[in-house]
Coordinates of C-alpha atoms in Angstrom, one line a residue:
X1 CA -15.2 -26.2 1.2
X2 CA -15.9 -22.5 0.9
X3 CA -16.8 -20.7 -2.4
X4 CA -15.3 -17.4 -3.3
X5 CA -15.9 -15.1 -6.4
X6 CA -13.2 -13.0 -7.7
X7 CA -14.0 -10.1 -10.0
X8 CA -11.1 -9.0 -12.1
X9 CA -9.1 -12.2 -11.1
X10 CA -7.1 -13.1 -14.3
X11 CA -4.1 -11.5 -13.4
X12 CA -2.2 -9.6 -11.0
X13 CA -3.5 -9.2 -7.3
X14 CA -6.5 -11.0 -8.5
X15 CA -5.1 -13.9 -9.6
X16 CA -2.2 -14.0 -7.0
X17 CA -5.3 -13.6 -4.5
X18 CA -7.2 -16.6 -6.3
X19 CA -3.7 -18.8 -5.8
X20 CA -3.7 -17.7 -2.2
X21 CA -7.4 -18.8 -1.2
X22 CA -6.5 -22.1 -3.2
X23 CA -3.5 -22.4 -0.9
X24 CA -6.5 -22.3 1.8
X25 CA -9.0 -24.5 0.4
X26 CA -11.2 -22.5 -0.9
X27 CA -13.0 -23.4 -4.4
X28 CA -12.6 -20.4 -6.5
X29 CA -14.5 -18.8 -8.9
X30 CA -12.2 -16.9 -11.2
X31 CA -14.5 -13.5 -12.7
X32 CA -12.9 -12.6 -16.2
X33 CA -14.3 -10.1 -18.7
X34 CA -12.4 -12.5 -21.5
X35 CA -13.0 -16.0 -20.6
X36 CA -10.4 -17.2 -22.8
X37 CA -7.6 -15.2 -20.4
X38 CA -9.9 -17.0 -17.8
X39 CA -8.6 -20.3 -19.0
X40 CA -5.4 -19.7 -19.6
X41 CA -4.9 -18.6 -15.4
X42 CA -7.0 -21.4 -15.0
X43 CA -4.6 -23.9 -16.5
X44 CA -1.8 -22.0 -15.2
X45 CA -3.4 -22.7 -11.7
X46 CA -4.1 -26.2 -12.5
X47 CA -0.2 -26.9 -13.1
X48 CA 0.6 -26.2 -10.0
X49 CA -1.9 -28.3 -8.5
X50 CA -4.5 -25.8 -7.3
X51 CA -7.8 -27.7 -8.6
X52 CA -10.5 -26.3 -7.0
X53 CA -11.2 -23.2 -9.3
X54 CA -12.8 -22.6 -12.8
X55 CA -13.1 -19.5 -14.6
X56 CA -16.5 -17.4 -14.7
X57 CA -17.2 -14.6 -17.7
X58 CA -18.0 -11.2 -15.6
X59 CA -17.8 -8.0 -17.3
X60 CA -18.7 -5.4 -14.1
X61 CA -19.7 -2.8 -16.6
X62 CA -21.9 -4.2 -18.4
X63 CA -25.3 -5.4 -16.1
X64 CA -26.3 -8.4 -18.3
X65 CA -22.9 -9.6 -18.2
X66 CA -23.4 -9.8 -13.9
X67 CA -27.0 -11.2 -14.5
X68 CA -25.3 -13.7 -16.9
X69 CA -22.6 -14.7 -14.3
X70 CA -25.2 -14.9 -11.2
X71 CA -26.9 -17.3 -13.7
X72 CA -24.0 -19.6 -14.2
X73 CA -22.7 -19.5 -10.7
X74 CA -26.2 -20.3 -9.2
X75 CA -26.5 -23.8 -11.3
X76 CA -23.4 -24.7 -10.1
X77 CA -23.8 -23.8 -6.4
X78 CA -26.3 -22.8 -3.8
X79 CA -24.0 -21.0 -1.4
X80 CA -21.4 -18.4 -2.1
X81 CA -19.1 -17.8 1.0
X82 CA -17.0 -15.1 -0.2
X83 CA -17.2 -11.7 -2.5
X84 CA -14.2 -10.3 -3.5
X85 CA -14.8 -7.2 -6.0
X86 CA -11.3 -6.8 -6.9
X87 CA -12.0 -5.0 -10.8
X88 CA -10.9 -1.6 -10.9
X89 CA -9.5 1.0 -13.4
X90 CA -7.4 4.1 -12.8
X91 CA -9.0 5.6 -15.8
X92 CA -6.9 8.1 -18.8
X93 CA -4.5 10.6 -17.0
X94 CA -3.8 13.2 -16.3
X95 CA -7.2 13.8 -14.5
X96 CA -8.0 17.6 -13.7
X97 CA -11.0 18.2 -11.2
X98 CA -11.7 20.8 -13.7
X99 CA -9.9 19.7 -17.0
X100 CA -10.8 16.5 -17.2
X101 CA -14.2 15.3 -19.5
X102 CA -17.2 14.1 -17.6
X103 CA -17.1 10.9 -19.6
X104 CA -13.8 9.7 -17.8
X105 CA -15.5 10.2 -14.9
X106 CA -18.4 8.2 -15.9
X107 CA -16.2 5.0 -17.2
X108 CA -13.9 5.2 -14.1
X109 CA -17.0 5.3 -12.0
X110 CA -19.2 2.9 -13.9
X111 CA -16.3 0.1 -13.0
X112 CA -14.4 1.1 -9.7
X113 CA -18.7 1.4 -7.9
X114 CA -21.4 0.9 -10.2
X115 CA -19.9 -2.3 -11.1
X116 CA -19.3 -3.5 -7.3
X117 CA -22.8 -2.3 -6.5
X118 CA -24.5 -4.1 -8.9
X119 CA -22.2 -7.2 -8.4
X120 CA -22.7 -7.4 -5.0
X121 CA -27.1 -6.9 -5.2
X122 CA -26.7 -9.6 -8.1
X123 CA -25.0 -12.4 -5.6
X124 CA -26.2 -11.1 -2.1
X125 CA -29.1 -13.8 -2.3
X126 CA -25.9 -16.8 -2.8
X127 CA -24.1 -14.8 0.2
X128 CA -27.0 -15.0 2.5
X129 CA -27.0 -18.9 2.3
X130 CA -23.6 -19.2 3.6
X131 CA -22.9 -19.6 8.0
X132 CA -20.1 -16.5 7.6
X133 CA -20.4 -14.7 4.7
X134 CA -17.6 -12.3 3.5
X135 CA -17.6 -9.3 1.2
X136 CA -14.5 -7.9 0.6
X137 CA -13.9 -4.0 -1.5
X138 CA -10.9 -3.6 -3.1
X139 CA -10.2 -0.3 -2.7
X140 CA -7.1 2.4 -2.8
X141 CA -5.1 4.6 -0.1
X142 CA -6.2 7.0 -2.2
X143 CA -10.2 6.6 -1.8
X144 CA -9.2 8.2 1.9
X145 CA -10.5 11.7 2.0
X146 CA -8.6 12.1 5.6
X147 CA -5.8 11.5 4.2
X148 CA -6.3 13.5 0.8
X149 CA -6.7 16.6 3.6
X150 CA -2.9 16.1 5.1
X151 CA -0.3 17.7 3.9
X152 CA 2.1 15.6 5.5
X153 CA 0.7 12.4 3.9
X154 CA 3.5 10.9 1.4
X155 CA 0.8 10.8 -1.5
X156 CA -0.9 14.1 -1.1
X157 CA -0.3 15.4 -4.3
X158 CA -1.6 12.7 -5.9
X159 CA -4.8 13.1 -6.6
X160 CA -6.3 12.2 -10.1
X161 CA -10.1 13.4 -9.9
X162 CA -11.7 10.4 -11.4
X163 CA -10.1 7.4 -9.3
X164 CA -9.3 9.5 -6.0
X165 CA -13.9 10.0 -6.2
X166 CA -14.7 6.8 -7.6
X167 CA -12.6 4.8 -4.6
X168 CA -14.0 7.4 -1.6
X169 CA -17.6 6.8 -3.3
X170 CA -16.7 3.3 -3.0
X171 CA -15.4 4.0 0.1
X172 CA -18.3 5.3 1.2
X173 CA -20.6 2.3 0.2
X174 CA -18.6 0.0 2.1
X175 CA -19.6 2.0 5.1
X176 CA -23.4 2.2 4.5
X177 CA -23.3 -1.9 3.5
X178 CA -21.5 -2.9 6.3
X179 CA -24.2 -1.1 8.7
X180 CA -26.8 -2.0 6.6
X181 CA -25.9 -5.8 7.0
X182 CA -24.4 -5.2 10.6
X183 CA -27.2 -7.5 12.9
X184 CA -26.2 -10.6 10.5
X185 CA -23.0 -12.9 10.6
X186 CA -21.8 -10.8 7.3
X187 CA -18.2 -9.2 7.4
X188 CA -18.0 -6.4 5.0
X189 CA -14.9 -4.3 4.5
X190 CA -13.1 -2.4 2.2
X191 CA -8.7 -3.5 1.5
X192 CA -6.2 -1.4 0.3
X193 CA -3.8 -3.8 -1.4
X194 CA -0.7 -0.6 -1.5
X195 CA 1.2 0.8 -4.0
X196 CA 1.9 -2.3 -6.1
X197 CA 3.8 -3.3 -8.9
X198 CA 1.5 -4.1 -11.2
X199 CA 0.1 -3.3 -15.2
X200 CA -2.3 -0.5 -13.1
X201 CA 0.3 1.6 -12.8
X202 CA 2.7 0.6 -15.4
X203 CA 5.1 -1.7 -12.8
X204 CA 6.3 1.6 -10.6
X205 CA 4.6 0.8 -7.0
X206 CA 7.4 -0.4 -4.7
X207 CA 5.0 -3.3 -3.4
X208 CA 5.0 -6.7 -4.6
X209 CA 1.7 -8.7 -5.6
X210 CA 1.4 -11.4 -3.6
X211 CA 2.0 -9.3 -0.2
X212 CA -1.0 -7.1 -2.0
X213 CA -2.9 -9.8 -2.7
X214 CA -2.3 -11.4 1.1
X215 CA -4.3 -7.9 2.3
X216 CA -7.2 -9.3 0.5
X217 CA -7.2 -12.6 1.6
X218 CA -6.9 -11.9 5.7
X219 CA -10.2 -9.7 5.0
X220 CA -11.8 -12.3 2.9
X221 CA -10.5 -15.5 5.5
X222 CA -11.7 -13.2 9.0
X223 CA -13.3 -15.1 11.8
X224 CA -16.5 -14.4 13.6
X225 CA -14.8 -12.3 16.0
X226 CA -13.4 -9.9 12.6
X227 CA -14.2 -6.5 12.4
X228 CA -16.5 -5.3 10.2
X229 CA -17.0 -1.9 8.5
X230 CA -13.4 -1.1 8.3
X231 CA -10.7 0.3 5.7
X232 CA -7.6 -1.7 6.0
X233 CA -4.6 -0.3 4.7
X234 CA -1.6 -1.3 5.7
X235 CA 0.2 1.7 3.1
X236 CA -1.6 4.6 5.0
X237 CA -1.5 2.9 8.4
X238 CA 1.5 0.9 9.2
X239 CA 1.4 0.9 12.8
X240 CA -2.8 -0.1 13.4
X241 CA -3.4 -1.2 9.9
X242 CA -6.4 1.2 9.9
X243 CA -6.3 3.7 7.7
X244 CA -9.0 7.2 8.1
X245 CA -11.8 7.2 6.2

Protein backbone atom coordinates (compact mmCIF):
# COMPACT_ATOMS: atom_id res chain seq x y z
CA UNK A 1 0.00 0.00 0.00
CA UNK A 2 1.40 3.45 -0.85
CA UNK A 3 1.82 6.26 1.69
CA UNK A 4 1.03 9.82 0.82
CA UNK A 5 1.29 13.12 2.92
CA UNK A 6 -1.08 15.89 2.44
CA UNK A 7 -0.25 19.27 3.72
CA UNK A 8 -3.27 21.54 4.22
CA UNK A 9 -5.66 18.46 3.81
CA UNK A 10 -8.58 19.09 6.25
CA UNK A 11 -10.71 20.58 3.94
CA UNK A 12 -11.44 21.48 0.56
CA UNK A 13 -9.24 20.17 -2.45
CA UNK A 14 -7.12 18.75 0.25
CA UNK A 15 -9.40 16.71 1.80
CA UNK A 16 -11.45 15.89 -1.38
CA UNK A 17 -7.75 14.89 -2.78
CA UNK A 18 -7.21 12.68 0.48
CA UNK A 19 -10.85 10.85 -0.32
CA UNK A 20 -9.71 10.36 -3.82
CA UNK A 21 -6.21 8.56 -3.04
CA UNK A 22 -8.33 6.46 -0.47
CA UNK A 23 -10.64 5.61 -3.36
CA UNK A 24 -7.11 4.27 -4.76
CA UNK A 25 -5.65 2.53 -1.97
CA UNK A 26 -3.42 4.64 -0.80
CA UNK A 27 -2.88 5.12 3.17
CA UNK A 28 -3.05 8.67 3.87
CA UNK A 29 -1.51 10.97 5.98
CA UNK A 30 -3.85 13.86 6.58
CA UNK A 31 -1.24 17.23 7.42
CA UNK A 32 -3.45 19.71 9.68
CA UNK A 33 -2.25 22.87 11.43
CA UNK A 34 -5.24 21.95 14.09
CA UNK A 35 -5.27 18.37 14.78
CA UNK A 36 -8.61 18.48 16.26
CA UNK A 37 -10.13 19.70 12.53
CA UNK A 38 -7.72 16.70 11.63
CA UNK A 39 -9.96 14.29 13.41
CA UNK A 40 -13.03 15.47 12.68
CA UNK A 41 -12.14 14.81 8.50
CA UNK A 42 -10.79 11.88 9.81
CA UNK A 43 -13.91 10.53 11.18
CA UNK A 44 -15.81 12.01 8.50
CA UNK A 45 -13.60 9.74 6.17
CA UNK A 46 -13.92 6.87 8.33
CA UNK A 47 -17.95 6.90 7.84
CA UNK A 48 -17.74 6.32 4.61
CA UNK A 49 -15.49 3.61 4.86
CA UNK A 50 -12.07 5.01 3.76
CA UNK A 51 -9.81 3.48 6.69
CA UNK A 52 -6.58 3.82 5.65
CA UNK A 53 -5.76 7.51 6.83
CA UNK A 54 -4.96 9.30 10.17
CA UNK A 55 -4.42 12.74 10.73
CA UNK A 56 -0.82 14.29 11.23
CA UNK A 57 -0.27 17.99 13.05
CA UNK A 58 1.75 20.15 10.31
CA UNK A 59 1.88 23.79 10.57
CA UNK A 60 4.15 24.77 7.16
CA UNK A 61 5.09 27.94 8.72
CA UNK A 62 6.39 27.19 11.50
CA UNK A 63 9.91 24.78 11.07
CA UNK A 64 9.53 22.91 14.38
CA UNK A 65 6.11 22.11 13.67
CA UNK A 66 7.60 20.10 10.13
CA UNK A 67 10.48 18.71 12.32
CA UNK A 68 7.76 17.60 14.72
CA UNK A 69 5.65 15.89 11.89
CA UNK A 70 8.87 14.22 10.07
CA UNK A 71 9.23 12.86 13.66
CA UNK A 72 5.84 11.30 14.02
CA UNK A 73 5.54 10.10 10.48
CA UNK A 74 9.01 8.38 10.58
CA UNK A 75 7.99 6.03 13.78
CA UNK A 76 5.19 5.09 11.98
CA UNK A 77 6.64 4.36 8.56
CA UNK A 78 9.97 3.88 6.77
CA UNK A 79 8.81 4.76 3.29
CA UNK A 80 6.78 7.78 2.11
CA UNK A 81 5.58 7.23 -1.54
CA UNK A 82 3.94 10.50 -2.10
CA UNK A 83 4.25 14.44 -1.25
CA UNK A 84 1.53 16.51 -1.86
CA UNK A 85 2.17 20.18 -0.61
CA UNK A 86 -1.24 21.29 -1.09
CA UNK A 87 -1.21 24.47 1.95
CA UNK A 88 -1.41 27.75 0.42
CA UNK A 89 -2.77 31.25 1.29
CA UNK A 90 -3.85 34.04 -1.04
CA UNK A 91 -2.78 36.50 1.60
CA UNK A 92 -4.93 40.16 2.70
CA UNK A 93 -6.15 41.93 -0.62
CA UNK A 94 -6.05 44.20 -2.38
CA UNK A 95 -2.22 43.62 -3.03
CA UNK A 96 -0.36 46.57 -4.85
CA UNK A 97 3.20 45.76 -6.28
CA UNK A 98 3.80 49.10 -4.72
CA UNK A 99 1.04 49.63 -2.04
CA UNK A 100 1.09 46.68 -0.41
CA UNK A 101 3.39 46.17 3.14
CA UNK A 102 6.43 43.96 2.85
CA UNK A 103 5.10 41.86 5.69
CA UNK A 104 2.11 40.44 3.46
CA UNK A 105 4.61 39.52 1.30
CA UNK A 106 6.61 37.82 3.83
CA UNK A 107 3.45 35.68 5.41
CA UNK A 108 2.18 34.90 1.87
CA UNK A 109 5.65 33.77 0.93
CA UNK A 110 6.66 32.08 4.23
CA UNK A 111 3.51 29.51 3.52
CA UNK A 112 2.77 29.31 -0.47
CA UNK A 113 7.32 28.33 -0.64
CA UNK A 114 9.15 28.51 2.41
CA UNK A 115 6.86 26.17 3.81
CA UNK A 116 6.98 23.63 0.75
CA UNK A 117 10.68 23.93 0.70
CA UNK A 118 11.31 23.16 4.09
CA UNK A 119 8.57 20.32 3.93
CA UNK A 120 9.86 18.75 1.24
CA UNK A 121 14.00 18.76 2.68
CA UNK A 122 12.24 17.54 5.99
CA UNK A 123 10.64 14.17 4.27
CA UNK A 124 12.97 13.80 1.18
CA UNK A 125 14.99 11.10 3.15
CA UNK A 126 11.23 8.95 3.71
CA UNK A 127 10.75 9.73 -0.26
CA UNK A 128 13.99 8.28 -1.25
CA UNK A 129 13.08 4.87 0.35
CA UNK A 130 10.08 4.45 -1.82
CA UNK A 131 10.54 2.35 -5.80
CA UNK A 132 8.47 5.60 -7.47
CA UNK A 133 8.49 8.44 -5.40
CA UNK A 134 6.05 11.36 -6.19
CA UNK A 135 6.22 15.07 -5.20
CA UNK A 136 3.46 16.90 -6.21
CA UNK A 137 3.27 21.40 -5.90
CA UNK A 138 0.11 22.74 -5.73
CA UNK A 139 0.35 25.65 -7.37
CA UNK A 140 -2.00 28.48 -9.27
CA UNK A 141 -2.62 29.60 -13.15
CA UNK A 142 -1.57 32.50 -11.73
CA UNK A 143 2.12 31.53 -10.63
CA UNK A 144 2.51 31.57 -14.78
CA UNK A 145 4.64 34.53 -15.72
CA UNK A 146 3.87 33.68 -19.55
CA UNK A 147 0.76 33.96 -19.08
CA UNK A 148 0.82 37.13 -16.66
CA UNK A 149 2.63 38.72 -20.05
CA UNK A 150 -0.71 38.09 -22.45
CA UNK A 151 -3.03 40.38 -22.86
CA UNK A 152 -5.46 38.05 -24.25
CA UNK A 153 -5.28 35.69 -21.32
CA UNK A 154 -8.84 35.64 -19.42
CA UNK A 155 -7.14 36.41 -15.96
CA UNK A 156 -4.61 39.06 -16.96
CA UNK A 157 -5.72 41.62 -14.86
CA UNK A 158 -5.56 39.67 -12.06
CA UNK A 159 -2.64 39.94 -10.54
CA UNK A 160 -2.33 40.42 -6.69
CA UNK A 161 1.59 40.98 -5.93
CA UNK A 162 2.00 38.68 -3.06
CA UNK A 163 0.34 35.33 -4.41
CA UNK A 164 0.93 35.94 -8.33
CA UNK A 165 5.32 36.00 -6.81
CA UNK A 166 4.97 33.53 -4.15
CA UNK A 167 3.23 30.73 -6.79
CA UNK A 168 6.01 31.71 -9.87
CA UNK A 169 8.80 31.45 -6.96
CA UNK A 170 7.20 28.23 -6.32
CA UNK A 171 6.96 27.78 -9.67
CA UNK A 172 10.25 28.19 -10.20
CA UNK A 173 11.45 25.62 -7.49
CA UNK A 174 9.55 23.04 -8.97
CA UNK A 175 11.66 23.46 -11.94
CA UNK A 176 15.14 23.46 -10.22
CA UNK A 177 13.84 20.18 -7.94
CA UNK A 178 12.68 18.34 -10.67
CA UNK A 179 16.25 18.69 -12.52
CA UNK A 180 17.91 18.45 -9.52
CA UNK A 181 16.30 14.88 -8.78
CA UNK A 182 15.94 14.12 -12.67
CA UNK A 183 18.60 10.87 -12.97
CA UNK A 184 16.38 9.13 -10.13
CA UNK A 185 12.78 7.33 -10.37
CA UNK A 186 11.31 10.75 -8.65
CA UNK A 187 8.33 12.52 -10.50
CA UNK A 188 8.18 16.09 -9.45
CA UNK A 189 5.68 18.54 -10.73
CA UNK A 190 3.80 21.41 -10.01
CA UNK A 191 -0.75 21.16 -10.41
CA UNK A 192 -2.93 23.86 -10.93
CA UNK A 193 -6.13 22.63 -9.42
CA UNK A 194 -8.39 25.97 -11.49
CA UNK A 195 -10.45 28.44 -10.39
CA UNK A 196 -12.36 26.56 -7.68
CA UNK A 197 -15.07 27.04 -5.51
CA UNK A 198 -13.68 27.01 -2.42
CA UNK A 199 -13.22 29.20 1.17
CA UNK A 200 -9.83 30.56 -0.82
CA UNK A 201 -11.70 32.62 -2.73
CA UNK A 202 -14.85 33.08 -0.89
CA UNK A 203 -16.95 30.22 -3.12
CA UNK A 204 -16.74 32.40 -6.59
CA UNK A 205 -14.37 30.08 -8.84
CA UNK A 206 -16.73 28.30 -11.39
CA UNK A 207 -14.84 24.89 -10.77
CA UNK A 208 -15.90 22.37 -8.47
CA UNK A 209 -13.49 20.53 -5.79
CA UNK A 210 -13.36 17.22 -6.53
CA UNK A 211 -12.59 17.86 -10.47
CA UNK A 212 -9.68 20.17 -8.64
CA UNK A 213 -8.71 17.88 -6.50
CA UNK A 214 -8.65 14.91 -9.45
CA UNK A 215 -5.71 17.40 -11.01
CA UNK A 216 -3.78 16.49 -7.99
CA UNK A 217 -4.26 13.09 -7.83
CA UNK A 218 -3.28 12.09 -11.80
CA UNK A 219 0.10 13.95 -10.78
CA UNK A 220 0.54 12.32 -7.59
CA UNK A 221 -0.83 8.54 -9.14
CA UNK A 222 1.78 8.98 -12.61
CA UNK A 223 3.54 6.01 -13.84
CA UNK A 224 7.11 5.52 -14.62
CA UNK A 225 6.65 6.65 -18.08
CA UNK A 226 5.07 10.29 -16.40
CA UNK A 227 6.54 13.39 -17.12
CA UNK A 228 8.43 15.18 -14.84
CA UNK A 229 9.23 18.86 -14.40
CA UNK A 230 5.98 20.05 -15.75
CA UNK A 231 3.13 22.71 -14.80
CA UNK A 232 -0.24 21.11 -15.40
CA UNK A 233 -3.02 23.28 -15.72
CA UNK A 234 -5.76 22.28 -17.23
CA UNK A 235 -7.50 26.23 -16.64
CA UNK A 236 -4.65 27.93 -18.71
CA UNK A 237 -4.21 25.00 -21.18
CA UNK A 238 -7.31 23.18 -22.08
CA UNK A 239 -6.27 21.66 -25.20
CA UNK A 240 -2.39 20.04 -24.03
CA UNK A 241 -3.02 20.42 -20.34
CA UNK A 242 0.38 22.26 -20.21
CA UNK A 243 0.30 25.49 -19.20
CA UNK A 244 3.70 28.10 -19.95
CA UNK A 245 5.91 28.61 -17.37
Amino acid sequence: MKKVLITGANKSIGFETARQLLQQGYYVYLGTRNLEKGREAVSILHSEGLSQVEPIEIDVDRIESIKSAREVLGARTEVLDVLINNAGISGDMPQQSLETDVTVFRQVFETNFFGVIEVTQAFIDLLRQSSEPRIVNVTSGLGSLGMHNDPEWKYYSIKPACYVSSKAALNAYTIVLAADLRDTAFKVNAVDPGYTATDFNNHTGPGSVPDAAARVVKAAVLGADGPTGQFFSDDNAPETGISPW
